PDB file of C-alpha atoms in Angstrom:
ATOM      1  CA  UNK A  28      59.559 158.068  63.209  1.00 57.00           C
ATOM      2  CA  UNK A  29      58.640 155.454  60.752  1.00 65.00           C
ATOM      3  CA  UNK A  30      58.555 151.641  61.558  1.00 68.00           C
ATOM      4  CA  UNK A  31      58.582 148.832  59.205  1.00 70.00           C
ATOM      5  CA  UNK A  32      57.661 145.460  59.064  1.00 70.00           C
ATOM      6  CA  UNK A  33      56.974 142.408  56.556  1.00 72.00           C
ATOM      7  CA  UNK A  34      53.346 142.536  55.460  1.00 77.00           C
ATOM      8  CA  UNK A  35      53.517 138.592  55.898  1.00 80.00           C
ATOM      9  CA  UNK A  36      53.051 139.363  59.175  1.00 74.00           C
ATOM     10  CA  UNK A  37      49.509 140.563  58.524  1.00 76.00           C
ATOM     11  CA  UNK A  38      47.308 144.076  58.766  1.00 80.00           C
ATOM     12  CA  UNK A  39      46.261 143.451  62.174  1.00 77.00           C
ATOM     13  CA  UNK A  40      49.995 142.924  63.481  1.00 78.00           C
ATOM     14  CA  UNK A  41      50.946 146.289  61.578  1.00 80.00           C
ATOM     15  CA  UNK A  42      47.865 147.824  63.155  1.00 83.00           C
ATOM     16  CA  UNK A  43      48.353 146.647  66.876  1.00 82.00           C
ATOM     17  CA  UNK A  44      51.759 148.044  66.435  1.00 83.00           C
ATOM     18  CA  UNK A  45      51.227 151.388  65.087  1.00 85.00           C
ATOM     19  CA  UNK A  46      48.619 152.023  67.707  1.00 86.00           C
ATOM     20  CA  UNK A  47      50.278 150.867  70.639  1.00 85.00           C
ATOM     21  CA  UNK A  48      53.111 153.467  69.427  1.00 88.00           C
ATOM     22  CA  UNK A  49      50.679 156.287  68.828  1.00 89.00           C
ATOM     23  CA  UNK A  50      49.342 155.660  72.237  1.00 88.00           C
ATOM     24  CA  UNK A  51      52.390 155.984  74.069  1.00 88.00           C
ATOM     25  CA  UNK A  52      53.306 158.503  72.370  1.00 88.00           C
ATOM     26  CA  UNK A  53      50.298 160.600  72.666  1.00 89.00           C
ATOM     27  CA  UNK A  54      50.264 159.454  76.265  1.00 89.00           C
ATOM     28  CA  UNK A  55      54.277 160.356  76.884  1.00 87.00           C
ATOM     29  CA  UNK A  56      54.057 163.998  75.134  1.00 84.00           C
ATOM     30  CA  UNK A  57      50.812 165.328  76.566  1.00 85.00           C
ATOM     31  CA  UNK A  58      51.367 168.758  77.524  1.00 81.00           C
ATOM     32  CA  UNK A  59      53.720 169.546  74.974  1.00 76.00           C
ATOM     33  CA  UNK A  60      51.131 168.572  72.149  1.00 77.00           C
ATOM     34  CA  UNK A  61      48.441 170.534  73.904  1.00 77.00           C
ATOM     35  CA  UNK A  62      50.686 173.792  74.896  1.00 74.00           C
ATOM     36  CA  UNK A  63      52.234 173.783  70.671  1.00 65.00           C
ATOM     37  CA  UNK A  64      50.300 172.737  68.333  1.00 64.00           C
ATOM     38  CA  UNK A  65      52.417 173.796  65.543  1.00 65.00           C
ATOM     39  CA  UNK A  66      55.815 171.715  66.685  1.00 65.00           C
ATOM     40  CA  UNK A  67      58.657 174.140  65.327  1.00 67.00           C
ATOM     41  CA  UNK A  68      60.653 172.369  68.041  1.00 69.00           C
ATOM     42  CA  UNK A  69      61.079 168.731  67.742  1.00 75.00           C
ATOM     43  CA  UNK A  70      63.618 167.988  69.967  1.00 78.00           C
ATOM     44  CA  UNK A  71      61.219 168.025  72.647  1.00 73.00           C
ATOM     45  CA  UNK A  72      60.465 164.585  70.942  1.00 80.00           C
ATOM     46  CA  UNK A  73      63.588 163.574  70.363  1.00 82.00           C
ATOM     47  CA  UNK A  74      63.337 161.180  73.732  1.00 83.00           C
ATOM     48  CA  UNK A  75      60.808 158.940  72.303  1.00 86.00           C
ATOM     49  CA  UNK A  76      63.042 156.471  70.371  1.00 85.00           C
ATOM     50  CA  UNK A  77      64.449 155.239  73.328  1.00 86.00           C
ATOM     51  CA  UNK A  78      60.894 154.824  74.103  1.00 86.00           C
ATOM     52  CA  UNK A  79      60.134 152.301  70.933  1.00 87.00           C
ATOM     53  CA  UNK A  80      61.774 148.881  72.712  1.00 86.00           C
ATOM     54  CA  UNK A  81      59.119 149.009  75.519  1.00 85.00           C
ATOM     55  CA  UNK A  82      56.501 149.802  73.173  1.00 85.00           C
ATOM     56  CA  UNK A  83      57.221 146.579  71.893  1.00 85.00           C
ATOM     57  CA  UNK A  84      57.380 144.352  74.508  1.00 85.00           C
ATOM     58  CA  UNK A  85      53.446 146.113  75.722  1.00 83.00           C
ATOM     59  CA  UNK A  86      52.409 144.500  72.099  1.00 85.00           C
ATOM     60  CA  UNK A  87      53.827 141.194  73.126  1.00 86.00           C
ATOM     61  CA  UNK A  88      50.915 139.662  75.261  1.00 87.00           C
ATOM     62  CA  UNK A  89      48.277 141.507  73.221  1.00 84.00           C
ATOM     63  CA  UNK A  90      49.498 140.054  69.730  1.00 82.00           C
ATOM     64  CA  UNK A  91      49.663 136.380  71.648  1.00 86.00           C
ATOM     65  CA  UNK A  92      46.158 136.426  72.980  1.00 87.00           C
ATOM     66  CA  UNK A  93      45.109 137.554  69.730  1.00 81.00           C
ATOM     67  CA  UNK A  94      46.708 135.103  67.566  1.00 79.00           C
ATOM     68  CA  UNK A  95      45.927 132.191  70.313  1.00 85.00           C
ATOM     69  CA  UNK A  96      42.416 133.059  69.601  1.00 84.00           C
ATOM     70  CA  UNK A  97      42.266 132.580  65.906  1.00 83.00           C
ATOM     71  CA  UNK A  98      44.056 129.368  66.691  1.00 86.00           C
ATOM     72  CA  UNK A  99      42.079 128.346  69.977  1.00 85.00           C
ATOM     73  CA  UNK A 100      39.219 126.610  67.906  1.00 86.00           C
ATOM     74  CA  UNK A 101      41.472 124.613  66.174  1.00 87.00           C
ATOM     75  CA  UNK A 102      42.671 122.656  69.089  1.00 86.00           C
ATOM     76  CA  UNK A 103      45.287 124.761  70.801  1.00 84.00           C
ATOM     77  CA  UNK A 104      44.849 125.129  74.402  1.00 84.00           C
ATOM     78  CA  UNK A 105      47.360 127.415  75.691  1.00 85.00           C
ATOM     79  CA  UNK A 106      50.246 129.450  73.904  1.00 85.00           C
ATOM     80  CA  UNK A 107      53.373 130.257  75.624  1.00 83.00           C
ATOM     81  CA  UNK A 108      56.143 132.464  75.081  1.00 83.00           C
ATOM     82  CA  UNK A 109      59.559 132.591  75.780  1.00 77.00           C
ATOM     83  CA  UNK A 110      62.114 135.357  75.550  1.00 79.00           C
ATOM     84  CA  UNK A 111      65.679 135.186  75.356  1.00 77.00           C
ATOM     85  CA  UNK A 112      66.584 136.729  78.540  1.00 81.00           C
ATOM     86  CA  UNK A 113      63.438 134.573  79.926  1.00 76.00           C
ATOM     87  CA  UNK A 114      60.480 136.462  80.629  1.00 82.00           C
ATOM     88  CA  UNK A 115      57.477 134.315  79.839  1.00 82.00           C
ATOM     89  CA  UNK A 116      53.790 135.397  78.129  1.00 87.00           C
ATOM     90  CA  UNK A 117      51.182 133.096  78.128  1.00 88.00           C
ATOM     91  CA  UNK A 118      47.271 132.995  77.301  1.00 89.00           C
ATOM     92  CA  UNK A 119      46.590 131.782  80.404  1.00 88.00           C
ATOM     93  CA  UNK A 120      48.263 130.761  84.333  1.00 90.00           C
ATOM     94  CA  UNK A 121      51.660 128.488  83.525  1.00 84.00           C
ATOM     95  CA  UNK A 122      53.697 126.763  85.897  1.00 82.00           C
ATOM     96  CA  UNK A 123      56.514 129.361  84.906  1.00 75.00           C
ATOM     97  CA  UNK A 124      59.696 127.127  86.144  1.00 80.00           C
ATOM     98  CA  UNK A 125      58.167 123.829  84.776  1.00 78.00           C
ATOM     99  CA  UNK A 126      57.769 126.050  81.471  1.00 74.00           C
ATOM    100  CA  UNK A 127      61.758 127.234  82.061  1.00 74.00           C
ATOM    101  CA  UNK A 128      62.871 124.027  82.929  1.00 78.00           C
ATOM    102  CA  UNK A 129      61.551 122.488  79.440  1.00 78.00           C
ATOM    103  CA  UNK A 130      62.232 125.401  77.421  1.00 76.00           C
ATOM    104  CA  UNK A 131      65.092 123.435  75.146  1.00 78.00           C
ATOM    105  CA  UNK A 132      62.695 120.176  74.964  1.00 82.00           C
ATOM    106  CA  UNK A 133      60.289 122.804  73.459  1.00 79.00           C
ATOM    107  CA  UNK A 134      63.090 124.316  71.109  1.00 80.00           C
ATOM    108  CA  UNK A 135      63.824 121.175  69.378  1.00 83.00           C
ATOM    109  CA  UNK A 136      60.354 119.978  68.942  1.00 82.00           C
ATOM    110  CA  UNK A 137      59.821 123.555  67.363  1.00 80.00           C
ATOM    111  CA  UNK A 138      62.664 122.929  65.045  1.00 83.00           C
ATOM    112  CA  UNK A 139      61.861 119.327  64.403  1.00 82.00           C
ATOM    113  CA  UNK A 140      58.333 120.624  63.399  1.00 82.00           C
ATOM    114  CA  UNK A 141      59.052 123.814  61.262  1.00 75.00           C
ATOM    115  CA  UNK A 142      61.956 121.211  58.904  1.00 73.00           C
TER     116      UNK A 142
END
């Protein structure tokens, strides 16, 4: 398995994602790893690739929390991520319905700020 990421995202991001992948891999194949340390038959591990989207989704909250912590001292009170499918992640409890109702307006503000 090889994972590539933009170095502009920083070492901490790469380390977090790599650690999560390794943790899930070791947990998923604990029995296989204990049985055979030579790994002559790698077919047992082929299914792991299908778990990567789940691993990346599992990293979202950790990444959000870590980035928020670095900006909280600058006055940021909360961070919220809303995915294209409508999943929400936040650094503190939110009114999910209110956030989803405001997503379009928030997108316009974010676009205006970034341009």
